[in-house]
Structure formats: structure tokens, C-alpha cells
Amino acid sequence: MSAIEAKLAELGVTLSEAPAPAANYVPYVVVGDIVYVSGQISMDADGLIKGRLGYNMETAVGAKAAKTCAINLLSQVKAACGGDLDRLVRVIKLTGFVNSTADFTEQPMVINGASDFMVEALGDAGRHSRSAVSAAALPLGVAVEIEGIFQIK
């Protein structure tokens, strides 16, 4: 078990197999020491986490959905690293999309669910630049989708 996966286990998180793409794209692209991970939707072992912030989902629940996206991002990074998550050097950037109403303005607090998890799991290597934006709808009605850029060795 990698040191990162040991830390995840301390946090009660076990990475599943990296989710397969749902359309005509690849889940990640490696260019040199950079991994670009396609958007990961809010989904856990129980299935899709659906909802619209500001309509039928509270900010705290949206933040939990964002955390699932972060976990799925790490699953993709692990796959990109041939199963050795200790090759991860740092999180460079996350771009979070929040399925929300036009008047909802707490997108940053929702995406904090992913950002806080990355720092908790990876320490300083989890600190990253970020965007958090609203979307009128997301694939399959999910609450959150997050894409990421990572540095590996």
C-alpha cells in the first residue's frame, strides 16, 4: 500500500477502480509529468449524487458530493500512475462545476469539499489553484463535477 493510500485509509477512504468514461473521451491524459484528469462526477458506491444547489440540495451536502469527485480524481491519478499513487507530486488545479440555481452563490463553499479533502489527504501537496463555477445542469443530473491537473514523477 502506498503512503498516500495509507493516509487515505486513516481517513476511512478506499479508492475504487477508476470510473470508465461515459462518452467519447479518455479519463486522463499524461503529458510529461502532468496528468490532466477529465471531469469526475459526484458518484460514490451508492450511485450518482444528484441535486441542484439552491433548489433541492444544501451547501453542506453539495460539499460532500464534491469530496466524492476528489476521491474519483485520485482514483484516476492512481490509474495514470500505473497503480502507484506515491508518484503523485502535487495537485496543481481543480475546476469545479456546481449544478445550481441562478441565484445560488456558494459555489466556492461546495467545491471546498474537494479542496479540503485534497489538503487533508495530501498535506501541502494537496494545495492547489482552483475555479468554482455554476452550471445550469450537469451530466445525469449530478450535483457536482470536478476536473483536475496533477503533477507526477
mmCIF file of C-alpha atoms in Angstrom:
data_model
loop_
_atom_site.group_PDB
_atom_site.id
_atom_site.type_symbol
_atom_site.label_atom_id
_atom_site.label_comp_id
_atom_site.label_asym_id
_atom_site.label_seq_id
_atom_site.Cartn_x
_atom_site.Cartn_y
_atom_site.Cartn_z
ATOM 1 C CA MET A 1 0.000 0.000 0.000
ATOM 2 C CA SER A 2 1.336 3.433 -0.928
ATOM 3 C CA ALA A 3 1.941 6.075 1.738
ATOM 4 C CA ILE A 4 -0.867 8.165 0.230
ATOM 5 C CA GLU A 5 -3.265 5.222 0.295
ATOM 6 C CA ALA A 6 -2.276 4.556 3.925
ATOM 7 C CA LYS A 7 -3.222 8.155 4.751
ATOM 8 C CA LEU A 8 -6.484 7.729 2.859
ATOM 9 C CA ALA A 9 -7.186 4.569 4.878
ATOM 10 C CA GLU A 10 -6.658 6.577 8.095
ATOM 11 C CA LEU A 11 -9.340 8.925 6.764
ATOM 12 C CA GLY A 12 -11.654 5.985 6.051
ATOM 13 C CA VAL A 13 -11.266 6.278 2.278
ATOM 14 C CA THR A 14 -10.520 3.381 -0.051
ATOM 15 C CA LEU A 15 -10.009 4.183 -3.713
ATOM 16 C CA SER A 16 -12.169 2.189 -6.090
ATOM 17 C CA GLU A 17 -11.258 1.328 -9.646
ATOM 18 C CA ALA A 18 -11.090 4.475 -11.744
ATOM 19 C CA PRO A 19 -14.511 5.132 -13.290
ATOM 20 C CA ALA A 20 -14.686 4.471 -17.040
ATOM 21 C CA PRO A 21 -15.552 7.375 -19.335
ATOM 22 C CA ALA A 22 -19.240 7.754 -20.146
ATOM 23 C CA ALA A 23 -18.740 9.104 -23.692
ATOM 24 C CA ASN A 24 -16.112 9.634 -26.387
ATOM 25 C CA TYR A 25 -13.138 10.828 -24.315
ATOM 26 C CA VAL A 26 -10.328 9.377 -22.230
ATOM 27 C CA PRO A 27 -10.381 9.598 -18.429
ATOM 28 C CA TYR A 28 -6.929 11.191 -18.280
ATOM 29 C CA VAL A 29 -4.045 12.326 -20.460
ATOM 30 C CA VAL A 30 -0.423 12.264 -19.327
ATOM 31 C CA VAL A 31 1.900 14.853 -20.892
ATOM 32 C CA GLY A 32 5.391 14.645 -19.416
ATOM 33 C CA ASP A 33 4.951 14.937 -15.666
ATOM 34 C CA ILE A 34 1.438 16.424 -15.858
ATOM 35 C CA VAL A 35 -1.808 14.435 -15.658
ATOM 36 C CA TYR A 36 -4.984 16.076 -16.937
ATOM 37 C CA VAL A 37 -7.988 14.256 -15.464
ATOM 38 C CA SER A 38 -11.358 14.574 -17.148
ATOM 39 C CA GLY A 39 -14.297 15.786 -15.102
ATOM 40 C CA GLN A 40 -15.339 13.356 -12.387
ATOM 41 C CA ILE A 41 -18.977 13.484 -11.391
ATOM 42 C CA SER A 42 -20.397 13.188 -7.889
ATOM 43 C CA MET A 43 -20.751 9.445 -7.518
ATOM 44 C CA ASP A 44 -19.969 7.034 -4.719
ATOM 45 C CA ALA A 45 -20.538 3.332 -4.037
ATOM 46 C CA ASP A 46 -24.271 4.011 -3.683
ATOM 47 C CA GLY A 47 -24.503 5.622 -7.128
ATOM 48 C CA LEU A 48 -24.931 9.100 -8.531
ATOM 49 C CA ILE A 49 -25.279 12.033 -6.141
ATOM 50 C CA LYS A 50 -27.910 14.149 -7.847
ATOM 51 C CA GLY A 51 -29.325 17.515 -6.956
ATOM 52 C CA ARG A 52 -29.354 21.208 -7.638
ATOM 53 C CA LEU A 53 -27.798 23.562 -5.137
ATOM 54 C CA GLY A 54 -30.141 26.341 -4.116
ATOM 55 C CA TYR A 55 -33.145 24.236 -5.117
ATOM 56 C CA ASN A 56 -33.158 20.768 -3.538
ATOM 57 C CA MET A 57 -29.684 20.426 -2.045
ATOM 58 C CA GLU A 58 -27.965 22.275 0.796
ATOM 59 C CA THR A 59 -24.390 23.574 0.557
ATOM 60 C CA ALA A 60 -23.027 21.067 3.103
ATOM 61 C CA VAL A 61 -24.478 18.152 1.129
ATOM 62 C CA GLY A 62 -23.005 19.612 -2.053
ATOM 63 C CA ALA A 63 -19.603 19.789 -0.344
ATOM 64 C CA LYS A 64 -19.854 16.069 0.466
ATOM 65 C CA ALA A 65 -20.674 15.436 -3.195
ATOM 66 C CA ALA A 66 -17.581 17.443 -4.181
ATOM 67 C CA LYS A 67 -15.476 15.248 -1.887
ATOM 68 C CA THR A 68 -16.610 12.192 -3.849
ATOM 69 C CA CYS A 69 -15.383 13.902 -7.010
ATOM 70 C CA ALA A 70 -11.988 14.423 -5.372
ATOM 71 C CA ILE A 71 -11.803 10.752 -4.417
ATOM 72 C CA ASN A 72 -12.662 9.789 -8.003
ATOM 73 C CA LEU A 73 -9.965 12.175 -9.269
ATOM 74 C CA LEU A 74 -7.390 10.382 -7.108
ATOM 75 C CA SER A 75 -8.574 7.038 -8.495
ATOM 76 C CA GLN A 76 -7.857 8.345 -11.988
ATOM 77 C CA VAL A 77 -4.430 9.652 -10.945
ATOM 78 C CA LYS A 78 -3.635 6.234 -9.468
ATOM 79 C CA ALA A 79 -4.566 4.616 -12.786
ATOM 80 C CA ALA A 80 -2.453 7.147 -14.680
ATOM 81 C CA CYS A 81 0.489 6.254 -12.399
ATOM 82 C CA GLY A 82 0.213 2.537 -13.112
ATOM 83 C CA GLY A 83 -1.275 1.866 -9.684
ATOM 84 C CA ASP A 84 1.456 3.688 -7.707
ATOM 85 C CA LEU A 85 -0.218 6.713 -6.144
ATOM 86 C CA ASP A 86 3.063 7.659 -4.455
ATOM 87 C CA ARG A 87 4.123 9.017 -7.861
ATOM 88 C CA LEU A 88 1.748 11.938 -7.208
ATOM 89 C CA VAL A 89 3.793 15.074 -6.535
ATOM 90 C CA ARG A 90 1.022 17.626 -6.125
ATOM 91 C CA VAL A 91 -2.419 18.828 -7.117
ATOM 92 C CA ILE A 92 -1.961 21.778 -9.478
ATOM 93 C CA LYS A 93 -5.523 22.906 -10.208
ATOM 94 C CA LEU A 94 -9.118 21.864 -9.709
ATOM 95 C CA THR A 95 -12.005 23.244 -11.731
ATOM 96 C CA GLY A 96 -15.354 22.616 -10.080
ATOM 97 C CA PHE A 97 -18.776 22.861 -11.658
ATOM 98 C CA VAL A 98 -21.821 23.120 -9.399
ATOM 99 C CA ASN A 99 -25.327 22.314 -10.616
ATOM 100 C CA SER A 100 -27.091 25.318 -9.106
ATOM 101 C CA THR A 101 -29.842 27.834 -9.469
ATOM 102 C CA ALA A 102 -29.137 31.254 -10.980
ATOM 103 C CA ASP A 103 -29.245 32.944 -7.577
ATOM 104 C CA PHE A 104 -27.050 30.419 -5.716
ATOM 105 C CA THR A 105 -23.686 31.997 -4.833
ATOM 106 C CA GLU A 106 -21.994 29.430 -2.586
ATOM 107 C CA GLN A 107 -20.141 27.514 -5.309
ATOM 108 C CA PRO A 108 -16.780 28.070 -3.527
ATOM 109 C CA MET A 109 -18.123 26.511 -0.321
ATOM 110 C CA VAL A 110 -19.375 23.492 -2.283
ATOM 111 C CA ILE A 111 -16.026 22.947 -4.028
ATOM 112 C CA ASN A 112 -14.290 23.351 -0.655
ATOM 113 C CA GLY A 113 -15.453 19.768 -0.068
ATOM 114 C CA ALA A 114 -12.912 18.657 -2.671
ATOM 115 C CA SER A 115 -10.222 21.192 -1.785
ATOM 116 C CA ASP A 116 -10.362 20.466 1.935
ATOM 117 C CA PHE A 117 -10.160 16.728 1.257
ATOM 118 C CA MET A 118 -7.118 17.095 -1.011
ATOM 119 C CA VAL A 119 -5.255 19.058 1.693
ATOM 120 C CA GLU A 120 -6.358 16.657 4.434
ATOM 121 C CA ALA A 121 -5.217 13.640 2.413
ATOM 122 C CA LEU A 122 -2.074 15.073 0.795
ATOM 123 C CA GLY A 123 -0.925 17.885 3.064
ATOM 124 C CA ASP A 124 0.851 20.728 1.264
ATOM 125 C CA ALA A 125 0.939 18.641 -1.938
ATOM 126 C CA GLY A 126 -2.850 18.927 -1.959
ATOM 127 C CA ARG A 127 -2.865 22.746 -2.035
ATOM 128 C CA HIS A 128 -3.913 23.925 -5.476
ATOM 129 C CA SER A 129 -5.247 26.738 -7.598
ATOM 130 C CA ARG A 130 -8.956 26.490 -8.301
ATOM 131 C CA SER A 131 -12.077 27.693 -10.045
ATOM 132 C CA ALA A 132 -15.617 27.129 -8.784
ATOM 133 C CA VAL A 133 -18.400 27.926 -11.221
ATOM 134 C CA SER A 134 -22.131 27.475 -11.558
ATOM 135 C CA ALA A 135 -23.730 25.293 -14.201
ATOM 136 C CA ALA A 136 -27.393 25.274 -15.212
ATOM 137 C CA ALA A 137 -27.209 21.469 -15.453
ATOM 138 C CA LEU A 138 -24.603 18.717 -15.231
ATOM 139 C CA PRO A 139 -24.441 15.247 -16.802
ATOM 140 C CA LEU A 140 -27.004 12.762 -15.496
ATOM 141 C CA GLY A 141 -28.358 15.393 -13.094
ATOM 142 C CA VAL A 142 -25.376 15.160 -10.728
ATOM 143 C CA ALA A 143 -24.722 17.921 -8.221
ATOM 144 C CA VAL A 144 -21.003 18.431 -8.874
ATOM 145 C CA GLU A 145 -18.346 17.711 -11.495
ATOM 146 C CA ILE A 146 -14.648 18.437 -10.971
ATOM 147 C CA GLU A 147 -11.676 18.147 -13.317
ATOM 148 C CA GLY A 148 -8.075 18.288 -12.184
ATOM 149 C CA ILE A 149 -4.486 18.843 -13.190
ATOM 150 C CA PHE A 150 -1.798 16.957 -11.252
ATOM 151 C CA GLN A 151 1.989 16.683 -11.281
ATOM 152 C CA ILE A 152 3.540 13.214 -11.062
ATOM 153 C CA LYS A 153 7.062 11.806 -11.006
#
